[in-house]
CSV table of C-alpha atoms and ligand atoms in Angstrom, one decimal:
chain,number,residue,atom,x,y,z
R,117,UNK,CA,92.3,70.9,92.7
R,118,UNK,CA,91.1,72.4,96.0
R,119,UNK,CA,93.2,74.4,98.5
R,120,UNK,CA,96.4,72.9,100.4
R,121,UNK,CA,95.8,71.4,103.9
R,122,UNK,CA,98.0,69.9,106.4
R,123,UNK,CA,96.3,67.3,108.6
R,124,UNK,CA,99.1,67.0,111.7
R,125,UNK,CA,97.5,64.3,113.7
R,126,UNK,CA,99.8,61.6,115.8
R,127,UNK,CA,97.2,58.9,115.8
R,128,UNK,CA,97.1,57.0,112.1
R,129,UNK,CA,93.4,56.1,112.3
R,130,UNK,CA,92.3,59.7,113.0
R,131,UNK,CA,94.9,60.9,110.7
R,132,UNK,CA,93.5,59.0,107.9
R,133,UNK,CA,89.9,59.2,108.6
R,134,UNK,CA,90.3,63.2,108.7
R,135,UNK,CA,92.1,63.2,105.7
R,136,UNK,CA,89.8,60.8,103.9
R,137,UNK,CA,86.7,63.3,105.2
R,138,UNK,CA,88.6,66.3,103.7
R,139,UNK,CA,89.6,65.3,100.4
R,140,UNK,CA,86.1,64.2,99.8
R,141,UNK,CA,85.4,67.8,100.7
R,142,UNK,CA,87.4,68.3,97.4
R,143,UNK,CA,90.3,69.8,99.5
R,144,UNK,CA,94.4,68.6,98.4
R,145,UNK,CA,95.1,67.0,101.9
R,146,UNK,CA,98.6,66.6,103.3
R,147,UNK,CA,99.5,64.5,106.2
R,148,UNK,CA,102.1,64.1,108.7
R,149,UNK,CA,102.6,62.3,112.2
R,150,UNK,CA,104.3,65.0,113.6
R,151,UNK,CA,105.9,68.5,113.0
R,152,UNK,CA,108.7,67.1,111.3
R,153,UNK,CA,107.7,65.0,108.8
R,154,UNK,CA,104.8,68.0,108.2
R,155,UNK,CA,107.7,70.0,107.3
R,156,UNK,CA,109.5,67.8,104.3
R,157,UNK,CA,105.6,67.0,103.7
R,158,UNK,CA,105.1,70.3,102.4
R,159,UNK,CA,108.4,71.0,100.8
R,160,UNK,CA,106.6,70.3,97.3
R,161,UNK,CA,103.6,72.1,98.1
R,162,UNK,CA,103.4,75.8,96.4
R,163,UNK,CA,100.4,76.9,98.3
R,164,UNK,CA,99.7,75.8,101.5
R,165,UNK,CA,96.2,77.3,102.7
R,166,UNK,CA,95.6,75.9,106.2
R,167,UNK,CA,97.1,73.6,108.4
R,168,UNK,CA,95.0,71.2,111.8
R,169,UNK,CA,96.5,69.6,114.2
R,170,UNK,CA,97.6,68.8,118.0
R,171,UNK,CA,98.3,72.7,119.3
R,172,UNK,CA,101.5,72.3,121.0
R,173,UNK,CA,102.4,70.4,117.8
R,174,UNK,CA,100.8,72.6,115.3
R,175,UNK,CA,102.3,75.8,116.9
R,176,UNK,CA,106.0,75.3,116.0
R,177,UNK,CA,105.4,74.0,113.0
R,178,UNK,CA,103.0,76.7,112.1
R,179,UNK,CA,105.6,79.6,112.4
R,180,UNK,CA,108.1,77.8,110.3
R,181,UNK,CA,105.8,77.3,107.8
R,182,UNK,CA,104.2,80.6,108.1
R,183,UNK,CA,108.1,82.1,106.0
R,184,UNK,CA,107.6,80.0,103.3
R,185,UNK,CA,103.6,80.3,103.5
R,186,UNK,CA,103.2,83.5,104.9
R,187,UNK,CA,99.1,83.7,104.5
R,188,UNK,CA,98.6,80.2,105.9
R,189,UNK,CA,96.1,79.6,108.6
R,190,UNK,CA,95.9,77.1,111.6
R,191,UNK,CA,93.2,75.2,113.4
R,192,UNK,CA,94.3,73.7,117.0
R,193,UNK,CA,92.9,70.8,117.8
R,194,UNK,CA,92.5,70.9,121.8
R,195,UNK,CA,91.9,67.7,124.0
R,196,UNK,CA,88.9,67.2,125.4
R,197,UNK,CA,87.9,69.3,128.8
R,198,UNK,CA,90.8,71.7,128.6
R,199,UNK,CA,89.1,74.0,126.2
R,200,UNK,CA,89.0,77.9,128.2
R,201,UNK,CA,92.3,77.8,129.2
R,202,UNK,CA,93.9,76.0,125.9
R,203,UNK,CA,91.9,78.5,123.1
R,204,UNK,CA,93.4,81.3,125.2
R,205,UNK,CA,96.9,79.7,124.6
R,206,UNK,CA,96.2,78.3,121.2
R,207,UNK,CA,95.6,82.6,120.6
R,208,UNK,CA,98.5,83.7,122.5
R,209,UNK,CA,100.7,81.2,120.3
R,210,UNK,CA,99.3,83.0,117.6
R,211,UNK,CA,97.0,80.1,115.7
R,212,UNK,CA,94.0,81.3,114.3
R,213,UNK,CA,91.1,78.7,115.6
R,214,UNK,CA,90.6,76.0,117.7
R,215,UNK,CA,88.4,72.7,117.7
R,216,UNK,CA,88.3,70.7,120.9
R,217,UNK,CA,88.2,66.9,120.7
R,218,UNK,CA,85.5,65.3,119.9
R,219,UNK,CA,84.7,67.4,117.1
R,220,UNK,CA,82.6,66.3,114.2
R,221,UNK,CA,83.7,67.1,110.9
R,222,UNK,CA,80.7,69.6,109.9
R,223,UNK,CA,83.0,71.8,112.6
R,224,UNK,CA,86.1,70.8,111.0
R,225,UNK,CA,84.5,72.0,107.1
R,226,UNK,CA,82.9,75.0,108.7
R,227,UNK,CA,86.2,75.8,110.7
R,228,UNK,CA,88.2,76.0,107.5
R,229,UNK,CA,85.4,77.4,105.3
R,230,UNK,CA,85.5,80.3,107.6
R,231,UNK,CA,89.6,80.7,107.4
R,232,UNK,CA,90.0,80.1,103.7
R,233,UNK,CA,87.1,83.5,103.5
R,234,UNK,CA,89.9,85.4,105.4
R,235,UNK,CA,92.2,83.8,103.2
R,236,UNK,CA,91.2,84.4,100.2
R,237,UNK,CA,90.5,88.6,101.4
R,238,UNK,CA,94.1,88.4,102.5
R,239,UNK,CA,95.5,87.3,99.1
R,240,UNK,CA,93.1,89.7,97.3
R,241,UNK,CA,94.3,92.4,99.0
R,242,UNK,CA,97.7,91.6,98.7
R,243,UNK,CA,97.4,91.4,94.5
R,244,UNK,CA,95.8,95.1,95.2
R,245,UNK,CA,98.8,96.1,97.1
R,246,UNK,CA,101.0,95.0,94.8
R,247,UNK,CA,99.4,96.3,92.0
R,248,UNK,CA,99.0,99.2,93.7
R,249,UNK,CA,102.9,99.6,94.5
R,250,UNK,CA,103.8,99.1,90.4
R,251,UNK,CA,101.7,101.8,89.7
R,252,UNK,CA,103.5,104.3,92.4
R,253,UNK,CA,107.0,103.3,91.4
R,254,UNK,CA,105.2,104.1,87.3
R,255,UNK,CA,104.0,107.2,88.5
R,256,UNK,CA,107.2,108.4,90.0
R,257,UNK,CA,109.5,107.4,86.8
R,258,UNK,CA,107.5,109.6,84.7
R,259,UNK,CA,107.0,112.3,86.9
R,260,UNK,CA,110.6,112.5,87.6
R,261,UNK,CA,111.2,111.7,83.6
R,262,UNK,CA,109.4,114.9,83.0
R,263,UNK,CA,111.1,116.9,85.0
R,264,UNK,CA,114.6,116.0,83.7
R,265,UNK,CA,113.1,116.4,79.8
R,266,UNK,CA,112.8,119.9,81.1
R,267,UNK,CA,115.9,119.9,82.7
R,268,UNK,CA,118.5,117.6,81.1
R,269,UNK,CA,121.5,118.9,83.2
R,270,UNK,CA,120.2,117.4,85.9
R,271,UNK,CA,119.9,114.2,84.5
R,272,UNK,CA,120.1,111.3,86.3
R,273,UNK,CA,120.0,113.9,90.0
R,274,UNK,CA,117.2,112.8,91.1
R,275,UNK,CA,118.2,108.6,91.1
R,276,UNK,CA,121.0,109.8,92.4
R,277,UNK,CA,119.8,112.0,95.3
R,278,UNK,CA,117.2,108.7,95.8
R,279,UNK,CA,120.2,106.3,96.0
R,280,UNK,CA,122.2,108.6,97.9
R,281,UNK,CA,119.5,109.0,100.4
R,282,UNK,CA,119.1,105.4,100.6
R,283,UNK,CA,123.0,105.1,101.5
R,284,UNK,CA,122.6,107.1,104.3
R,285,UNK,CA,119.4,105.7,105.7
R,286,UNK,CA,121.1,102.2,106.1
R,287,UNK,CA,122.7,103.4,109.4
R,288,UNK,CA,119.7,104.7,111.0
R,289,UNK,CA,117.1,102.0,111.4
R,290,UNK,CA,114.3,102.6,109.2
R,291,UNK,CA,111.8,100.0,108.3
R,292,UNK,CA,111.1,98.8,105.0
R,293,UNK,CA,108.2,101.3,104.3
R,294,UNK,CA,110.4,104.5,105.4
R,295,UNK,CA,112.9,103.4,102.7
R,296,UNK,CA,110.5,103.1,100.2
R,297,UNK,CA,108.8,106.4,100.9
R,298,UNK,CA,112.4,108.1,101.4
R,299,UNK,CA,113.7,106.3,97.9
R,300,UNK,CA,110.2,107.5,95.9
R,301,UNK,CA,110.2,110.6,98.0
R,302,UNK,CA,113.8,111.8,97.0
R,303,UNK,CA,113.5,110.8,93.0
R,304,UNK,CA,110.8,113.6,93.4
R,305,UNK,CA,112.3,115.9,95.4
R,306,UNK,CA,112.6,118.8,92.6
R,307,UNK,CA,109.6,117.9,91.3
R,308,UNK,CA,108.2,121.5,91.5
R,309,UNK,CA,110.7,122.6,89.8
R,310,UNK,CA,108.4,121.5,86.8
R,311,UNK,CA,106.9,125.4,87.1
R,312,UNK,CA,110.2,127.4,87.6
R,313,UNK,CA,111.0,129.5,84.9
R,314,UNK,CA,113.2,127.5,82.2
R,315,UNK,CA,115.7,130.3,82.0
R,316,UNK,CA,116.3,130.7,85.2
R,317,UNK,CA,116.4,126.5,85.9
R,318,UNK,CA,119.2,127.0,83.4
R,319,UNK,CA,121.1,130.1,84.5
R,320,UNK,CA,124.8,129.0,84.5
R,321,UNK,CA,125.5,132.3,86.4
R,322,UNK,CA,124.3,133.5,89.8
R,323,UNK,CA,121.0,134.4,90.4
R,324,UNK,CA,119.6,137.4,90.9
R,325,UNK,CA,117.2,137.9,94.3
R,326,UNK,CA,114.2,138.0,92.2
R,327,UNK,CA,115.3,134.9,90.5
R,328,UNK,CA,116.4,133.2,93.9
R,329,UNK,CA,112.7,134.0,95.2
R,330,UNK,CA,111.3,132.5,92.2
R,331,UNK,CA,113.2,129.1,92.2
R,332,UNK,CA,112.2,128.9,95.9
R,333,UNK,CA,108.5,128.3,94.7
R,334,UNK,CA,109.8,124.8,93.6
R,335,UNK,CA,109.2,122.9,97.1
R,336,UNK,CA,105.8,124.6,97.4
R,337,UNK,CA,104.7,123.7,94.0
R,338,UNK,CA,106.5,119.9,94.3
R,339,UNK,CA,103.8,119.5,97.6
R,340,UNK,CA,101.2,121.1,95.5
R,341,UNK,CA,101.5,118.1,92.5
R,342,UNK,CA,101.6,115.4,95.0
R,343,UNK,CA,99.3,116.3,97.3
R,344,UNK,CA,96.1,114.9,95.9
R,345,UNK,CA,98.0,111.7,94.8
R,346,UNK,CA,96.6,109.7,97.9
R,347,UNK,CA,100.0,107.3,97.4
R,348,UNK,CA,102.3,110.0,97.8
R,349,UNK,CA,101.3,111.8,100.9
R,350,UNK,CA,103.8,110.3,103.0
R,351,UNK,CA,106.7,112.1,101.0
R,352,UNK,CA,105.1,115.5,101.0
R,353,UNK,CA,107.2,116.5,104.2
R,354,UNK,CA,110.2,115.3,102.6
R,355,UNK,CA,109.5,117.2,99.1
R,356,UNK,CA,108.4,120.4,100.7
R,357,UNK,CA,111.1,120.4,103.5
R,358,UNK,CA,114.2,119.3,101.4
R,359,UNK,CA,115.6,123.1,101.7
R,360,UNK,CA,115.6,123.6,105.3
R,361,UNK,CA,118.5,124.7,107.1
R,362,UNK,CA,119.6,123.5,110.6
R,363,UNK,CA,120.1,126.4,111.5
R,364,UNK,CA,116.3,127.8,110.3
R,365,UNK,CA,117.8,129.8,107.5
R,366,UNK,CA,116.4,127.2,105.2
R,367,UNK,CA,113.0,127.9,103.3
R,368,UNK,CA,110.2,127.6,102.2
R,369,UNK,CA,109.6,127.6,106.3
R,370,UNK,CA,112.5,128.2,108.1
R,371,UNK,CA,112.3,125.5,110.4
R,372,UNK,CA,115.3,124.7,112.7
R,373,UNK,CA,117.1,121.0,113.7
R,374,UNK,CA,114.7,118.4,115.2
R,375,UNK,CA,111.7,120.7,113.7
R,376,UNK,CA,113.0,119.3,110.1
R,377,UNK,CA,111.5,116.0,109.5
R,378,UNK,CA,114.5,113.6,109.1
R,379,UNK,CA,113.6,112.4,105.5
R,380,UNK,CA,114.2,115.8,104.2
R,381,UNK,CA,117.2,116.3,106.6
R,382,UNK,CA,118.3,113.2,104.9
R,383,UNK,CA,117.5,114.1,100.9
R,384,UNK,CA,119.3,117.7,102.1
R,385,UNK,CA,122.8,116.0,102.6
R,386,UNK,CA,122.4,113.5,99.5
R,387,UNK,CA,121.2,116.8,97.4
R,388,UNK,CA,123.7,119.0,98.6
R,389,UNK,CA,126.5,116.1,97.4
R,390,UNK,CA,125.2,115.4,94.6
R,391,UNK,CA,124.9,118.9,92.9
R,392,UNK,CA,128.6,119.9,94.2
R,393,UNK,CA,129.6,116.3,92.4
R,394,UNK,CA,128.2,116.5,89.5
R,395,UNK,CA,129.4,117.9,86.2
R,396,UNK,CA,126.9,121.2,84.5
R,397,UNK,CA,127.3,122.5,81.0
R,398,UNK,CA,129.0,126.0,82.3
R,399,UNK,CA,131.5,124.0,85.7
R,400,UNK,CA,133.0,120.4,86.2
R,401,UNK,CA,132.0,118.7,89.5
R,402,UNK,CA,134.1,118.9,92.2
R,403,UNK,CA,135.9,115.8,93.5
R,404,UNK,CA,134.4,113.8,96.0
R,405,UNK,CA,137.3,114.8,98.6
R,406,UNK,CA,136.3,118.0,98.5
R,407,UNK,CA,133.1,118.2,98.3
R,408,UNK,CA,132.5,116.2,101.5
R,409,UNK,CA,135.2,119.1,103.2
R,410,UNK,CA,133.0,121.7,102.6
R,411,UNK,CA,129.8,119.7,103.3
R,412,UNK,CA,132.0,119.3,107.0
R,413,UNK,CA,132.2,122.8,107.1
R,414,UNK,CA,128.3,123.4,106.8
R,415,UNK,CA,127.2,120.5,109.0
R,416,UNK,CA,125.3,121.5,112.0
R,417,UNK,CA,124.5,124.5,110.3
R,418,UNK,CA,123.1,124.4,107.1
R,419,UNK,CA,122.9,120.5,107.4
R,420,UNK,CA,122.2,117.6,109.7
R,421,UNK,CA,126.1,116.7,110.9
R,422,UNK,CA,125.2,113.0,111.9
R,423,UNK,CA,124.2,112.4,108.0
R,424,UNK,CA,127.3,114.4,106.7
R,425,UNK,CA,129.6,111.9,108.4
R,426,UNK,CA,127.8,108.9,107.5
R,427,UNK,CA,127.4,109.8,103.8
R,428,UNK,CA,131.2,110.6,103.8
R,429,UNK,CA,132.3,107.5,105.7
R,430,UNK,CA,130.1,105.8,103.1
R,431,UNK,CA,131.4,107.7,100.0
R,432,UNK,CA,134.6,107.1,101.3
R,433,UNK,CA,134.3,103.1,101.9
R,434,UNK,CA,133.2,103.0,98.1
R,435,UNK,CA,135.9,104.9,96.4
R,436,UNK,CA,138.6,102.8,98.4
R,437,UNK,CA,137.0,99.8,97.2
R,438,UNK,CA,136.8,100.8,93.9
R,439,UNK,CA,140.7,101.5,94.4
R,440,UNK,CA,141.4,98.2,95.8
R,441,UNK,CA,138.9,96.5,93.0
G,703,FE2,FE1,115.5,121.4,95.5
């Protein structure tokens, strides 16, 4: 069966004859007098490709349809005469083409010919996306699964510095592809740790200068092995600039306050929690309570004070309800 169409045409003799035209065409036509009934038309319809009709008609219907449809194209049909100024509005209301009455239906097949091309790029390139997407969210398990077979302590940090960041981010606005790159971005954070010297990513006792120097290498590195990883460039700030301080004191840069990108300033506070919180071979973790005191101490210093409060209002909320549950 050919692609979905919706015929929206007021007039039963045109409606038919158009949809009679069409289906010979080999397309599955749909009809409706008017934008209602084209709506419980095309409740049964999985796919719908394009939809024709009257444009002040077509219009409304169109962005309804265009949630459950979201590739779906329209043709206006324009009365006769009216065609510069209506194509302009037919555009500004956002259809995709216009026919202006009388039209023959070489038009009309050409017309939709042309859309289902665009259509069909559309649909192609979202199955690449997609695919695409799968492959980051692949590539960024195993990375990060390699890093913690190095490194089992810190098992389970990085997910948790990822959903940690997350938590905090759902105050400040970010749209969908911010959180994803802030989510991926923060399950890799240590990546570079990957080439820091095993004994001293294990050293349950403070660490010398030399061996402080050498552990700082690990944001360098962790830009280094994403770099040429053309997915992952958009968390390279966030990786590289996870150990600034506000107050510049930070490395591997020594950037101060609105100089951080807010990503990193964001992975910081979520890191910071997490490694106080969580339990090592050599210490227990500290309780929550306290570890969000101290994190109040070093906010606006050593990290972004806005984020320190939301994280602890948020850690807070949770543990009450966990309480109350
Ligand atoms: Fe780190």
């Amino acid at each position: 069966m050919g692609e979905n169409i919706l015929v929206i045409e007021r007039e039963p003799v045109v409606r038919s004859t158009v949809v009679r035209l069409l289906a010979r065409e080999g397309f599955a036509v749909h009809a409706a007098a008017d934008a209602a009934e084209a709506l419980l038309v095309c409740r049964g319809v999985r796919d719908l490709a394009v939809v024709i009709g009257d444009a002040q008609m077509t219009a409304p219907t169109y962005h309804q349809l265009k949630t459950a449809y979201p590739h779906v194209r329209t043709v206006a049909i324009l009365p006769e005469g009216e065609a510069d100024q209506t194509v302009g509005e037919a555009r500004r209301m956002g259809l995709d083409d216009c026919l202006v009455r009388p039209f023959d239906m070489d038009e009309l097949v050409a017309t939709i010919g042309r859309l289902l091309l665009t259509l069909k790029a559309e649909r192609e390139r979202g199955v690449l996306l997609e695919r695409l997407r799968k492959n980051v969210v692949k590539m960024v398990d195993s990375l990060a699964q390699a890093l913690e077979a190095r490194d089992p302590y810190t098992h389970g940090h990085s997910l948790r510095v990822a959903e940690l960041s997350l938590m905090i981010a759902s105050e400040l606005g970010l749209t969908d592809f911010q959180l994803a790159v802030l989510e991926h971005g923060a399950a890799l954070h240590d990546i570079g740790k990957i080439a820091v010297r095993q004994e001293v990513l294990h050293k349950p006792s403070h660490l010398t200068e030399e061996e402080f120097e050498h552990i700082k290498i690990h944001p360098v590195v962790g830009r280094e092995i994403l770099e040429p990883i053309e997915d992952f460039r958009d968390m390279l700030d966030l990786v590289y600039y996870h150990h600034e301080r506000i107050d510049g004191k930070g490395y591997p840069e020594g950037l101060k306050g609105e100089q951080i990108p807010v990503m990193a300033q964001i992975v910081a506070v979520a890191d910071t929690y997490d490694a106080m919180t969580s339990d090592r071979p050599y210490r227990r973790g500290m309780p929550s309570e306290r570890a969000l005191l101290i994190m109040k101490e070093v906010a606006g210093t050593q990290l972004n004070a806005a984020f320190v409060d939301i994280l602890a209002r948020k850690v807070r909320a949770q543990e009450a309800a966990q309480t109350a549950g």
